[in-house]
Amino acid sequence: MPSALPATLAAYRRLSALAAPLAAPLIARRLKQGKEDPERLGERRGVASVERPPGPLIWIHGASVGE
């Protein structure tokens, strides 16, 4: 029997599903304001605009608080 998801992951999934319908109008507004690149909209939905080359993938993520 599969184990249950941790409560935080289950809550994250539920909240993400509830918030998803808000993404389209938000991105449309940002497009109108010139804050989004129309050619890269797919990337906002997790669809890459460039095919990944073969081989191992190393993912590096950086975050900034804007200081």
mmCIF file of C-alpha atoms in Angstrom:
data_model
loop_
_atom_site.group_PDB
_atom_site.id
_atom_site.type_symbol
_atom_site.label_atom_id
_atom_site.label_comp_id
_atom_site.label_asym_id
_atom_site.label_seq_id
_atom_site.Cartn_x
_atom_site.Cartn_y
_atom_site.Cartn_z
ATOM 1 C CA MET A 1 0.000 0.000 0.000
ATOM 2 C CA PRO A 2 1.453 3.435 -0.952
ATOM 3 C CA SER A 3 2.245 5.761 1.932
ATOM 4 C CA ALA A 4 0.293 8.983 2.388
ATOM 5 C CA LEU A 5 1.863 12.278 1.363
ATOM 6 C CA PRO A 6 3.279 14.490 4.080
ATOM 7 C CA ALA A 7 0.719 17.110 5.130
ATOM 8 C CA THR A 8 2.804 19.994 3.781
ATOM 9 C CA LEU A 9 3.130 18.406 0.326
ATOM 10 C CA ALA A 10 -0.582 17.576 0.220
ATOM 11 C CA ALA A 11 -1.436 21.173 1.197
ATOM 12 C CA TYR A 12 0.972 22.546 -1.425
ATOM 13 C CA ARG A 13 -0.639 20.419 -4.134
ATOM 14 C CA ARG A 14 -4.137 21.513 -3.139
ATOM 15 C CA LEU A 15 -3.218 25.195 -2.994
ATOM 16 C CA SER A 16 -1.391 24.963 -6.331
ATOM 17 C CA ALA A 17 -4.443 23.392 -7.967
ATOM 18 C CA LEU A 18 -6.675 26.129 -6.544
ATOM 19 C CA ALA A 19 -4.320 28.904 -7.681
ATOM 20 C CA ALA A 20 -3.711 27.544 -11.208
ATOM 21 C CA PRO A 21 -6.781 29.216 -12.792
ATOM 22 C CA LEU A 22 -5.431 32.596 -11.651
ATOM 23 C CA ALA A 23 -2.231 32.195 -13.673
ATOM 24 C CA ALA A 24 -3.696 32.816 -17.156
ATOM 25 C CA PRO A 25 -5.245 36.238 -16.383
ATOM 26 C CA LEU A 26 -2.162 37.272 -14.421
ATOM 27 C CA ILE A 27 0.195 36.378 -17.267
ATOM 28 C CA ALA A 28 -2.134 38.042 -19.817
ATOM 29 C CA ARG A 29 -2.003 41.257 -17.775
ATOM 30 C CA ARG A 30 1.786 41.062 -17.512
ATOM 31 C CA LEU A 31 1.993 40.541 -21.292
ATOM 32 C CA LYS A 32 -0.104 43.665 -21.861
ATOM 33 C CA GLN A 33 2.187 45.625 -19.530
ATOM 34 C CA GLY A 34 5.262 44.431 -21.459
ATOM 35 C CA LYS A 35 6.638 42.484 -18.486
ATOM 36 C CA GLU A 36 6.615 39.093 -20.249
ATOM 37 C CA ASP A 37 8.322 37.911 -23.427
ATOM 38 C CA PRO A 38 5.587 36.442 -25.678
ATOM 39 C CA GLU A 39 8.052 33.976 -27.213
ATOM 40 C CA ARG A 40 8.814 32.451 -23.791
ATOM 41 C CA LEU A 41 5.287 32.058 -22.384
ATOM 42 C CA GLY A 42 5.507 28.269 -22.571
ATOM 43 C CA GLU A 43 8.339 28.363 -20.062
ATOM 44 C CA ARG A 44 5.901 29.785 -17.510
ATOM 45 C CA ARG A 45 3.974 26.514 -17.816
ATOM 46 C CA GLY A 46 7.094 24.363 -17.653
ATOM 47 C CA VAL A 47 7.451 23.829 -21.419
ATOM 48 C CA ALA A 48 11.025 24.543 -22.493
ATOM 49 C CA SER A 49 11.578 26.672 -25.601
ATOM 50 C CA VAL A 50 14.888 24.957 -26.347
ATOM 51 C CA GLU A 51 15.420 21.212 -26.550
ATOM 52 C CA ARG A 52 17.746 19.898 -23.875
ATOM 53 C CA PRO A 53 20.943 18.294 -25.200
ATOM 54 C CA PRO A 54 21.607 14.645 -24.340
ATOM 55 C CA GLY A 55 23.615 13.744 -21.267
ATOM 56 C CA PRO A 56 23.376 14.232 -17.538
ATOM 57 C CA LEU A 57 21.529 17.241 -16.226
ATOM 58 C CA ILE A 58 22.853 19.439 -13.434
ATOM 59 C CA TRP A 59 20.268 21.831 -12.021
ATOM 60 C CA ILE A 60 21.474 24.908 -10.162
ATOM 61 C CA HIS A 61 18.884 27.181 -8.584
ATOM 62 C CA GLY A 62 19.615 30.581 -7.178
ATOM 63 C CA ALA A 63 17.261 32.878 -5.329
ATOM 64 C CA SER A 64 17.594 36.502 -4.348
ATOM 65 C CA VAL A 65 15.684 38.692 -1.941
ATOM 66 C CA GLY A 66 16.526 41.724 -4.082
ATOM 67 C CA GLU A 67 19.055 43.338 -1.814
#
